[in-house]
Amino acid sequence: MKKGIAASKGYAIGKVFIQEHEEIVITDAKIEDVAAEKENLRVALEASKQQLTAIKEKTLAEIGEHEAAVFEAHLTLLDDPEFTGQMEMTIENDSLNAMKAVQNVTDTFVMIFESMDDAYMRERAADIKDVSKRIISNLAGKGGSAFAITEENTVVVAHDLTPSDTAQLDRSKVCGFLTNIGGRTSHSAIMARTLEIPAVVGLGDITTSVKNGDLVIVDGIEGVAIINPSEEVVAEYKAKKEAFAAEQEELKKLIEVKTVTKSGKRVEVCGNIGKPEDIDQVLANGGDVSGFNAVIRAIKKTCETNGIECYGYIDGYRGLVNNNYIRLDGSETASGILTKGGSIIGSSTNAIVFHYKVEHEDGTVTYEDLSDQCVRNVKEAGFDCVFTLGGDSTQKSARDLFLKGINTIGVPKTIDNDVACTDVTFGYNTAVHVATEALDRLHTTAETHDRIMVLEVMGRFAGWIALESAISGGADVALIPEIPYDINKAAEAINKRKANGKKFSVVVVSEGAHPINAEQTTHEAEGIDNKAGISVKFGGEGNRVAKQLKELTGLDSRCTILGYMQRGGTPTAYDRVLSTKYGAKAMELAMEGKFGVLTVIKNGKLDCVPLEVVVGENKEIGAVQGGTAESNVRYVTMEDDLVKTARDVGICLGD
């Protein structure tokens, strides 16, 4: 008997099939024809996209939409210049072969993920590995097909199963799986639970403890694997398996049982995060924003304390349009969510009710004002208040719905920390923590190899994440959107360190940073409607800075784009407390009848301000330089303590 982690409930008895991958040897060989090698990478990426598209469609048809979204995220990763773009840059700058370039970029991302404290975030390294393995396999001409299983009652045994491996399992033949590594939050484990395939992971050495054809029992309740059991043990587990199946059938009878409310008063939670500019990021991560669930929990708990019913619209404003909601108070779904990243009710930053994307049967797309429909849905449901969790665009819609007769109360959410009228937004502290953790690890690489390590972080037009993480992570240079930089100034600071015997430096670059008299580095977001205020996506400034610093200092320079890692995982203690305070305050305001407002923190104290002040035409805080025509955004100013502190400790800001 071997003890592991119970990843998917149930019992399975079957013959072992050991998954074995053909080893692909990756060398450090340099290449002469850079263009040809970049073309090889392009072909491999395209093949990977085709394979993942097929897997996604199979998953959608056989498993479900939620599970298929995993592969949509994988496809997005293949199109992401923060990932594949770095592979191309590595080929071009270092003349490395494509397989080695893919491996190097992957190793950087995986290192950061696997070093995180949060178990959920550590498991996301498996997604990166899955995509990378597929690219390398296609580069080597091995294709990306899954292993073939021909016999029924087969237990798959593997070192690990990737999401694509799990999605392609033939459920008519595979009755369970066992792995050396993994945890309950891995996508393969989640898919196993959806497929109702018993699974035990984290067994350590199961691949070397069994051989093909061995009889094995998978106990997905206790998390154990029993190898070549006796007849008595087999009989015992057959009985357990039958009892478990009977229990599941009884539970299925409760699926259609409706919840009957006793009180006529209901309070609804509408969660909608971020900004429309972040649409690509939201679709790739599934709305992973730390602290979201803590706010929902605080509202739910306050409702329960006061005998008020609490509901949540599924996928934010999209749920509001489609009148799709669930009850949260007293629900198992809404239990134990304080420490969970993401949102238990989903989100939809692309769903703008006043400019809603409607896809017609003939394939045409129109954008329509569905706000009246939303108003009807809220009033017919009898909800007294709608809470909107999000950034400036979310709160703008909340303001406009309030003007149409819906009681709304906003809660400020964005990792960028750029919502006007409040000192801090929930999710920001966790993002800074992740960036700081990445800088800590990049420091060792920089010092070991005498390199300049550049870290690109999010923030769009606001440099809060870059500036605060630079201070907490001991960076030498920090480039933010509010201060157009002179690359020569940054190089001068690094050369000064080199002259003093320090042949390495760490640089933080905000994605929206830009040189003096130059525009921000952006790439087009395909298929995005410009009328919704979404036209470009930031990214790539870190690579530009790294290349220029290499030329100006003579030091090897590498860039890591932190990307979506800043948005997910377990919230920090600070964000948990902040989110709870925001949620409780929002409910207090609702019970006091104060609507059309945003909960804020000013000078450390909870308060509220009219939504009109937050998103109206009059700016509370303008940009230092390079402002935008967006609704109110809170920018870093030259008088901010963070700027003064950075200068005091010798961080070059590029000016």
XYZ file of C-alpha atoms in Angstrom:
655
model
C 0.000 0.000 0.000
C 1.255 3.491 -0.906
C -0.110 6.728 0.568
C -0.660 9.834 -1.551
C -3.157 12.677 -1.984
C -6.802 11.914 -2.738
C -7.386 14.028 -5.858
C -10.691 12.584 -7.094
C -13.175 10.543 -5.054
C -14.174 6.999 -5.863
C -12.684 3.526 -6.207
C -11.081 1.812 -9.190
C -9.702 -1.698 -9.708
C -7.717 -2.308 -12.881
C -4.522 -3.202 -14.710
C -1.578 -0.801 -14.763
C -0.632 1.149 -17.884
C 2.549 3.191 -17.360
C 2.705 6.374 -19.391
C 6.154 6.786 -20.889
C 7.283 9.703 -23.016
C 10.091 9.390 -25.533
C 12.977 11.490 -24.254
C 13.878 14.511 -26.367
C 17.494 15.634 -26.070
C 17.876 19.417 -25.959
C 21.351 20.866 -26.543
C 22.901 24.324 -26.219
C 23.782 24.329 -29.893
C 24.028 27.771 -31.488
C 22.417 28.435 -34.849
C 23.539 30.609 -37.764
C 20.264 31.090 -39.613
C 18.171 32.993 -37.066
C 15.314 33.579 -39.499
C 15.030 29.866 -40.303
C 15.028 28.919 -36.621
C 12.330 31.486 -35.855
C 10.313 29.969 -38.694
C 10.758 26.503 -37.133
C 9.363 27.917 -33.905
C 6.452 29.508 -35.762
C 5.546 26.192 -37.422
C 5.743 24.355 -34.070
C 3.556 26.995 -32.429
C 0.972 26.695 -35.202
C 0.946 22.884 -34.901
C 0.525 23.223 -31.138
C -2.421 25.567 -31.648
C -4.136 23.100 -33.969
C -3.641 20.233 -31.511
C -4.886 22.274 -28.529
C -7.884 23.496 -30.511
C -8.852 19.875 -31.199
C -8.383 18.985 -27.512
C -10.447 22.003 -26.463
C -13.312 21.031 -28.759
C -13.198 17.420 -27.505
C -13.181 18.635 -23.907
C -16.071 21.004 -24.557
C -18.151 18.217 -26.087
C -17.308 15.459 -23.598
C -16.469 17.184 -20.308
C -17.706 20.746 -20.087
C -17.201 24.436 -20.812
C -15.270 25.166 -17.618
C -12.706 22.440 -18.303
C -12.410 23.472 -21.960
C -11.489 26.964 -20.745
C -8.191 25.498 -19.511
C -7.166 24.893 -23.110
C -8.453 28.273 -24.182
C -5.956 29.659 -21.673
C -3.247 27.402 -23.150
C -4.077 28.723 -26.621
C -3.895 32.277 -25.312
C -0.480 31.492 -23.869
C 0.705 30.437 -27.342
C -0.322 33.855 -28.668
C 1.106 35.763 -25.746
C 4.192 37.870 -26.561
C 5.066 37.675 -22.891
C 5.707 33.954 -23.416
C 6.325 32.997 -27.037
C 7.666 36.465 -27.784
C 10.484 35.859 -25.329
C 11.290 32.606 -27.139
C 11.730 34.522 -30.376
C 13.811 37.154 -28.607
C 16.056 34.446 -27.116
C 16.654 32.920 -30.557
C 17.428 36.340 -31.998
C 19.577 37.729 -29.187
C 21.443 34.566 -28.123
C 21.473 32.611 -31.431
C 20.072 29.611 -29.549
C 18.231 26.736 -31.205
C 14.462 26.898 -30.836
C 14.128 23.954 -28.437
C 16.674 25.434 -26.049
C 15.037 28.858 -26.312
C 11.661 27.335 -25.405
C 13.239 25.473 -22.499
C 15.035 28.569 -21.134
C 11.930 30.756 -21.215
C 9.819 27.977 -19.723
C 12.321 27.357 -16.918
C 12.137 31.024 -15.899
C 8.346 31.021 -15.718
C 8.201 27.642 -13.982
C 10.812 28.697 -11.410
C 8.734 31.687 -10.391
C 5.514 29.666 -10.189
C 6.983 26.756 -8.261
C 8.619 29.036 -5.717
C 5.346 30.642 -4.673
C 3.852 29.945 -1.283
C 0.340 29.412 -2.614
C -0.370 25.800 -3.621
C -2.783 26.842 -6.365
C -0.178 29.072 -7.999
C 2.495 26.365 -7.741
C 0.191 24.028 -9.632
C -0.038 26.547 -12.492
C 3.546 25.646 -13.358
C 2.092 22.424 -14.777
C 0.146 24.457 -17.343
C 3.328 26.163 -18.516
C 5.113 22.811 -18.709
C 2.221 21.269 -20.645
C 2.303 23.949 -23.335
C 6.097 23.955 -23.459
C 6.304 20.163 -23.779
C 3.930 20.301 -26.719
C 5.978 22.991 -28.489
C 9.238 21.070 -27.984
C 7.610 17.829 -29.126
C 6.485 19.516 -32.334
C 9.922 21.062 -32.850
C 11.416 17.575 -32.550
C 8.889 16.185 -35.043
C 7.286 13.938 -32.423
C 3.796 15.446 -32.698
C 1.501 15.953 -29.748
C -0.744 12.878 -29.729
C -1.833 11.252 -26.510
C -0.920 7.741 -25.462
C -3.150 4.963 -26.769
C -5.063 2.718 -24.347
C -6.932 -0.273 -25.759
C -8.091 -2.298 -22.738
C -10.979 -1.619 -20.371
C -10.429 -1.178 -16.609
C -7.039 0.428 -17.124
C -5.340 2.434 -14.389
C -2.949 4.987 -15.870
C 0.283 5.426 -13.901
C 2.482 8.429 -14.695
C 5.047 10.768 -13.226
C 2.475 13.479 -13.808
C -0.525 13.994 -16.060
C -0.895 17.283 -17.841
C -4.311 18.842 -18.438
C -4.148 17.770 -22.099
C -3.241 14.204 -21.067
C -6.246 14.044 -18.744
C -8.642 15.567 -21.247
C -7.744 12.898 -23.805
C -8.269 9.911 -21.511
C -10.772 7.424 -22.916
C -13.311 7.123 -20.096
C -14.667 3.885 -21.522
C -11.281 2.282 -20.853
C -9.560 4.319 -18.105
C -11.018 3.733 -14.641
C -8.428 5.627 -12.551
C -4.973 7.165 -12.459
C -1.973 7.418 -10.122
C 0.913 9.908 -10.306
C 4.232 10.551 -8.595
C 3.592 14.276 -8.143
C 0.691 16.723 -8.179
C -1.972 18.047 -5.859
C -5.729 18.547 -5.535
C -5.615 21.959 -7.229
C -3.899 20.784 -10.415
C -5.989 20.950 -13.568
C -5.576 17.210 -14.102
C -7.046 16.557 -10.642
C -9.900 18.978 -11.273
C -10.651 17.308 -14.603
C -10.525 13.871 -12.991
C -13.205 14.987 -10.528
C -15.328 16.302 -13.393
C -14.858 13.055 -15.334
C -15.574 11.142 -12.104
C -12.343 9.174 -12.536
C -10.838 8.146 -9.159
C -7.320 9.527 -8.777
C -4.494 9.564 -6.241
C -1.539 11.907 -6.796
C 1.694 12.738 -4.978
C 2.621 9.075 -4.502
C 6.336 9.803 -4.934
C 7.599 6.707 -6.767
C 4.537 4.894 -8.050
C 5.996 4.651 -11.593
C 8.878 2.516 -10.281
C 6.755 0.594 -7.774
C 4.544 -1.043 -10.399
C 4.947 -2.602 -13.820
C 2.604 -2.816 -16.792
C -0.147 -5.364 -16.191
C -0.045 -5.248 -12.367
C -3.418 -5.235 -10.640
C -3.879 -2.070 -8.608
C -6.631 -0.537 -6.478
C -7.130 3.242 -6.542
C -8.724 4.494 -3.327
C -9.699 8.095 -4.104
C -11.322 8.506 -0.680
C -8.349 7.727 1.558
C -5.695 8.617 -1.034
C -3.972 5.218 -1.237
C -2.897 2.789 -3.944
C -2.846 -0.941 -3.253
C -0.538 -2.923 -5.548
C -1.375 -6.544 -6.430
C -3.974 -6.908 -3.638
C -5.197 -10.233 -2.280
C -8.565 -11.660 -3.333
C -10.011 -10.661 0.024
C -8.926 -7.027 -0.427
C -10.268 -6.991 -3.989
C -13.628 -8.284 -2.747
C -13.651 -5.628 -0.003
C -13.037 -2.825 -2.496
C -15.580 -4.143 -4.984
C -18.153 -3.791 -2.207
C -16.911 -0.242 -1.439
C -17.095 0.641 -5.123
C -20.692 -0.570 -5.397
C -21.731 1.299 -2.239
C -20.102 4.507 -3.493
C -21.877 4.222 -6.852
C -25.222 3.695 -5.110
C -24.632 6.750 -2.920
C -23.842 8.919 -5.980
C -27.061 7.807 -7.661
C -29.064 8.847 -4.591
C -27.401 12.269 -4.549
C -28.306 12.822 -8.207
C -31.970 12.736 -7.219
C -31.455 16.072 -5.404
C -30.174 17.952 -8.459
C -33.561 19.426 -9.424
C -34.676 20.226 -5.876
C -35.322 23.981 -5.684
C -34.357 26.277 -2.830
C -37.458 27.986 -1.445
C -36.887 31.389 0.154
C -38.853 32.417 3.239
C -37.964 36.092 3.390
C -39.032 38.614 0.797
C -35.811 40.530 1.060
C -32.802 39.624 -1.020
C -29.411 41.242 -1.526
C -27.512 40.315 -4.684
C -23.765 40.316 -5.298
C -22.618 41.202 -8.800
C -18.921 40.655 -9.277
C -17.200 42.230 -12.240
C -13.500 42.886 -12.184
C -10.833 44.921 -13.838
C -10.952 47.187 -16.853
C -12.056 46.610 -20.429
C -8.461 47.090 -21.497
C -7.591 43.928 -19.592
C -10.001 41.741 -21.575
C -7.290 39.389 -22.924
C -5.814 38.879 -19.483
C -9.195 38.100 -17.921
C -10.120 35.558 -20.554
C -6.737 33.757 -20.111
C -6.659 33.559 -16.213
C -10.456 33.104 -15.569
C -10.636 36.211 -13.422
C -7.996 35.230 -10.897
C -7.885 38.295 -8.671
C -6.821 37.872 -5.090
C -9.326 39.123 -2.534
C -12.407 38.811 -4.743
C -13.813 35.884 -2.781
C -12.983 37.562 0.520
C -15.245 40.480 -0.428
C -18.033 38.089 -1.433
C -17.598 36.244 1.862
C -17.769 39.461 3.898
C -20.995 40.528 2.169
C -22.451 37.042 2.579
C -21.495 36.848 6.268
C -22.924 40.298 7.001
C -26.141 39.275 5.247
C -26.395 36.115 7.337
C -25.812 38.092 10.546
C -28.708 40.397 9.680
C -31.123 37.790 8.264
C -30.785 39.025 4.677
C -30.646 36.736 1.648
C -27.583 37.016 -0.591
C -27.291 36.084 -4.271
C -24.518 36.264 -6.838
C -24.765 36.799 -10.575
C -22.724 34.227 -12.496
C -19.952 35.857 -14.557
C -20.651 39.388 -13.416
C -22.430 41.682 -15.837
C -22.926 38.807 -18.265
C -25.028 37.098 -15.602
C -26.931 40.337 -15.090
C -27.799 40.427 -18.804
C -28.785 36.746 -18.864
C -30.522 36.808 -15.462
C -28.289 33.971 -14.266
C -27.721 33.960 -10.502
C -27.289 31.618 -7.520
C -27.990 31.913 -3.823
C -24.857 32.371 -1.701
C -25.953 32.475 1.927
C -26.087 28.985 3.385
C -24.418 27.594 0.249
C -21.554 25.112 0.338
C -20.221 26.868 -2.765
C -19.608 30.013 -0.753
C -17.936 28.259 2.199
C -14.207 28.247 2.881
C -13.508 30.908 0.260
C -11.514 33.459 2.282
C -8.159 32.121 1.079
C -9.190 31.204 -2.468
C -7.978 33.196 -5.446
C -10.262 34.019 -8.357
C -14.024 34.291 -8.008
C -16.493 31.545 -7.109
C -19.120 33.305 -9.232
C -16.844 34.140 -12.148
C -16.421 37.495 -13.866
C -16.697 39.119 -17.280
C -14.817 42.330 -17.889
C -15.774 42.153 -21.573
C -19.467 42.317 -20.781
C -20.307 46.022 -20.905
C -24.102 46.222 -20.566
C -24.345 49.589 -22.331
C -22.307 48.274 -25.253
C -22.883 44.510 -25.145
C -21.467 42.177 -27.773
C -24.290 40.162 -29.395
C -23.429 37.296 -31.749
C -26.212 36.444 -34.215
C -27.024 33.100 -35.845
C -25.812 34.316 -39.234
C -22.364 34.968 -37.771
C -22.664 38.746 -37.607
C -21.814 40.702 -34.468
C -23.505 43.826 -33.153
C -23.022 45.910 -30.023
C -26.232 46.817 -28.223
C -27.361 48.718 -25.140
C -28.914 46.024 -22.902
C -29.092 48.162 -19.789
C -32.902 48.264 -19.833
C -32.934 44.459 -19.883
C -30.607 44.459 -16.861
C -32.869 46.870 -15.010
C -35.872 44.620 -15.668
C -33.964 41.528 -14.504
C -32.958 43.140 -11.209
C -36.431 44.504 -10.486
C -38.239 41.274 -11.424
C -35.896 39.296 -9.164
C -36.679 41.700 -6.329
C -33.064 42.490 -5.482
C -32.593 45.550 -3.272
C -28.985 46.270 -4.162
C -26.312 45.277 -6.657
C -22.690 45.301 -5.478
C -20.132 45.835 -8.250
C -16.580 44.652 -7.607
C -14.165 46.163 -10.101
C -12.124 48.980 -11.553
C -13.008 52.264 -13.219
C -14.985 50.791 -16.141
C -16.962 48.460 -13.877
C -17.845 51.404 -11.654
C -18.776 53.565 -14.648
C -21.418 50.977 -15.601
C -22.501 50.879 -11.941
C -22.925 54.673 -11.999
C -24.978 54.523 -15.190
C -27.178 51.686 -13.863
C -27.760 53.722 -10.710
C -28.949 56.626 -12.874
C -31.427 54.196 -14.481
C -32.936 53.268 -11.125
C -30.822 50.338 -9.831
C -29.339 50.637 -6.333
C -25.620 50.032 -6.796
C -22.658 50.096 -4.441
C -19.132 49.712 -5.797
C -16.089 48.035 -4.258
C -12.710 49.070 -5.759
C -10.825 46.162 -7.330
C -7.757 46.216 -9.537
C -4.196 45.048 -9.108
C -3.109 48.312 -10.758
C -4.236 50.333 -7.699
C -5.433 53.105 -9.995
C -9.079 53.610 -8.968
C -9.683 57.250 -8.089
C -10.732 58.493 -4.637
C -9.334 55.566 -2.626
C -5.895 54.989 -1.148
C -5.769 51.328 -2.114
C -7.709 48.682 -4.058
C -7.993 45.033 -3.088
C -5.760 42.693 -5.095
C -2.950 45.251 -5.313
C -1.004 44.111 -2.251
C -0.980 40.505 -3.458
C 0.271 41.576 -6.890
C 3.129 43.517 -5.270
C 3.924 40.476 -3.113
C 4.176 38.244 -6.199
C 6.379 40.781 -7.997
C 8.623 41.103 -4.947
C 8.963 37.327 -4.693
C 9.992 37.218 -8.353
C 12.606 39.942 -7.787
C 14.042 38.034 -4.844
C 14.639 35.034 -7.107
C 15.917 37.072 -10.042
C 18.496 38.684 -7.749
C 20.309 35.374 -7.290
C 20.380 34.721 -11.037
C 21.635 38.230 -11.749
C 24.437 37.997 -9.187
C 25.482 34.464 -10.146
C 25.789 35.189 -13.860
C 26.806 38.893 -13.778
C 23.629 39.864 -15.607
C 21.062 42.588 -15.762
C 17.714 40.999 -14.938
C 14.714 42.994 -16.125
C 11.271 42.260 -14.678
C 8.229 43.618 -16.524
C 5.136 44.024 -14.342
C 1.545 45.110 -14.971
C 0.055 48.504 -14.303
C -0.922 50.015 -17.671
C -0.903 53.794 -17.119
C -0.062 53.639 -13.395
C 3.300 52.657 -11.912
C 2.243 51.575 -8.420
C 3.195 47.887 -8.757
C 6.541 48.667 -10.374
C 7.517 51.312 -7.856
C 6.492 49.507 -4.673
C 7.935 46.136 -5.759
C 11.173 47.857 -6.768
C 11.510 49.236 -3.241
C 10.537 46.005 -1.490
C 12.602 43.842 -3.875
C 15.753 45.978 -3.766
C 15.804 46.879 -7.470
C 18.381 49.294 -8.850
C 16.210 50.853 -11.553
C 12.425 51.354 -11.755
C 10.738 52.690 -14.891
C 7.093 53.768 -14.565
C 4.529 55.279 -16.988
C 4.283 58.579 -15.131
C 7.974 59.375 -15.669
C 9.092 59.029 -19.308
C 12.591 57.631 -19.036
C 15.974 58.281 -20.592
C 17.571 54.866 -21.153
C 20.989 56.491 -20.885
C 20.201 57.505 -17.304
C 19.360 53.896 -16.437
C 22.536 52.662 -18.138
C 24.560 55.291 -16.268
C 23.268 54.003 -12.921
C 24.136 50.409 -13.855
C 27.596 51.342 -15.149
C 28.245 53.172 -11.879
C 27.429 49.952 -10.000
C 29.741 48.019 -12.338
C 32.571 50.490 -11.660
C 32.075 49.850 -7.937
C 32.498 46.100 -8.453
C 28.829 45.123 -8.710
C 28.546 43.444 -12.104
C 24.834 42.797 -11.883
C 21.668 44.853 -11.591
C 17.937 44.321 -11.238
C 15.510 46.503 -13.168
C 11.710 46.764 -12.795
C 9.764 48.017 -15.808
C 6.060 48.792 -15.775
C 4.302 47.525 -18.915
C 3.166 51.098 -19.619
C 6.577 52.734 -19.192
C 7.959 54.557 -22.221
C 11.001 56.600 -23.237
C 10.995 60.383 -23.495
C 9.278 61.497 -26.696
C 8.180 57.925 -27.515
C 4.910 56.019 -27.270
C 4.156 53.082 -25.018
C 4.897 49.592 -26.333
C 1.625 47.953 -27.302
C 0.245 45.240 -29.526
C -3.207 45.095 -31.013
C -5.864 43.093 -29.227
C -7.564 41.298 -32.113
C -11.327 41.226 -32.264
C -11.761 43.923 -29.661
C -14.305 46.660 -30.288
C -12.735 50.107 -30.094
C -16.024 51.736 -29.089
C -15.891 49.830 -25.826
C -12.666 51.637 -25.040
C -10.465 48.659 -25.770
C -7.918 49.062 -28.528
C -4.495 47.967 -27.365
C -2.762 45.693 -24.914
C 0.482 46.653 -23.243
C 3.556 44.453 -23.193
C 7.062 44.221 -24.540
C 8.649 47.273 -22.937
C 10.800 45.039 -20.733
C 12.366 43.369 -23.777
C 13.118 46.752 -25.325
C 14.780 47.979 -22.133
C 16.800 44.758 -21.743
C 18.120 44.972 -25.300
C 19.128 48.625 -24.967
C 20.810 48.126 -21.583
C 22.852 45.244 -23.000
C 24.121 47.531 -25.747
C 24.871 50.430 -23.398
C 26.507 48.507 -20.528
C 28.102 45.473 -22.169
C 26.431 43.226 -19.583
C 24.312 40.245 -20.532
C 20.689 41.302 -20.085
C 17.594 39.121 -19.759
C 13.925 39.988 -19.411
C 11.202 38.159 -17.512
C 7.625 39.287 -18.129
C 5.656 38.411 -15.008
C 2.299 38.740 -16.758
C -0.719 36.931 -15.383
C 1.117 35.506 -12.375
C 0.407 38.804 -10.614
C -3.342 38.284 -10.755
C -3.974 34.943 -9.054
C -3.398 32.751 -6.077
C -4.073 33.079 -2.378
C -4.470 36.705 -1.249
C -2.029 38.109 1.267
C -3.168 38.659 4.841
C -3.382 42.383 4.075
C -5.688 41.805 1.088
C -7.861 39.387 3.052
C -8.400 41.988 5.779
C -8.844 44.812 3.267
C -11.348 42.833 1.197
C -13.296 41.851 4.305
C -13.432 45.481 5.446
C -14.620 46.587 2.006
C -17.322 43.914 1.851
C -18.629 44.580 5.359
C -18.638 48.342 4.716
C -20.561 47.847 1.468
C -23.275 45.918 3.316
C -23.446 48.579 6.024
C -24.027 51.190 3.333
C -26.768 49.048 1.774
C -28.572 48.676 5.077
C -28.284 52.455 5.595
C -29.812 53.052 2.163
C -26.710 54.780 0.735
C -26.529 53.864 -2.957
C -24.701 55.114 -6.028
C -21.452 55.174 -4.048
C -18.040 53.507 -3.958
C -16.532 52.152 -0.736
C -13.118 53.741 -0.226
C -10.294 54.065 2.242
C -8.980 57.575 2.822
C -6.170 58.127 5.303
C -6.687 54.628 6.653
C -10.419 55.047 7.352
C -13.379 53.427 5.580
C -15.698 55.827 3.842
C -17.705 56.199 0.645
C -17.830 58.665 -2.248
C -20.412 59.134 -5.016
C -19.712 57.012 -8.090
C -20.052 60.172 -10.152
C -16.968 61.573 -8.446
C -15.034 58.371 -9.165
C -15.865 58.051 -12.858
C -17.083 61.516 -13.850
C -15.359 64.052 -16.010
C -13.604 65.929 -13.209
C -10.336 64.205 -12.442
C -9.429 63.761 -8.798
C -5.789 63.134 -9.681
C -4.310 63.822 -13.078
C -1.316 62.190 -14.679
C 2.105 63.656 -14.093
C 2.860 63.204 -17.786
C 1.279 61.340 -20.625
C -2.257 61.309 -19.301
C -5.108 59.501 -21.002
C -8.684 60.303 -21.893
C -10.021 57.457 -19.742
C -12.279 57.923 -16.719
C -10.611 58.926 -13.500
C -7.376 57.087 -12.876
C -5.169 57.440 -9.812
C -1.593 57.972 -10.955
C 1.705 58.171 -9.132
C 2.659 61.806 -8.532
C 6.074 63.288 -7.910
C 4.984 64.212 -4.396
C 4.094 60.647 -3.467
C 6.081 59.111 -0.611
C 6.980 56.096 -2.780
C 8.774 58.335 -5.286
C 10.682 60.135 -2.543
C 11.598 56.841 -0.853
C 12.830 55.325 -4.111
C 15.119 58.274 -4.752
C 16.357 58.244 -1.134
C 17.487 54.605 -1.377
C 19.220 55.155 -4.704
C 16.723 53.660 -7.166
C 17.122 55.253 -10.579
C 13.763 56.311 -12.075
C 15.226 57.062 -15.480
C 14.935 60.837 -15.259
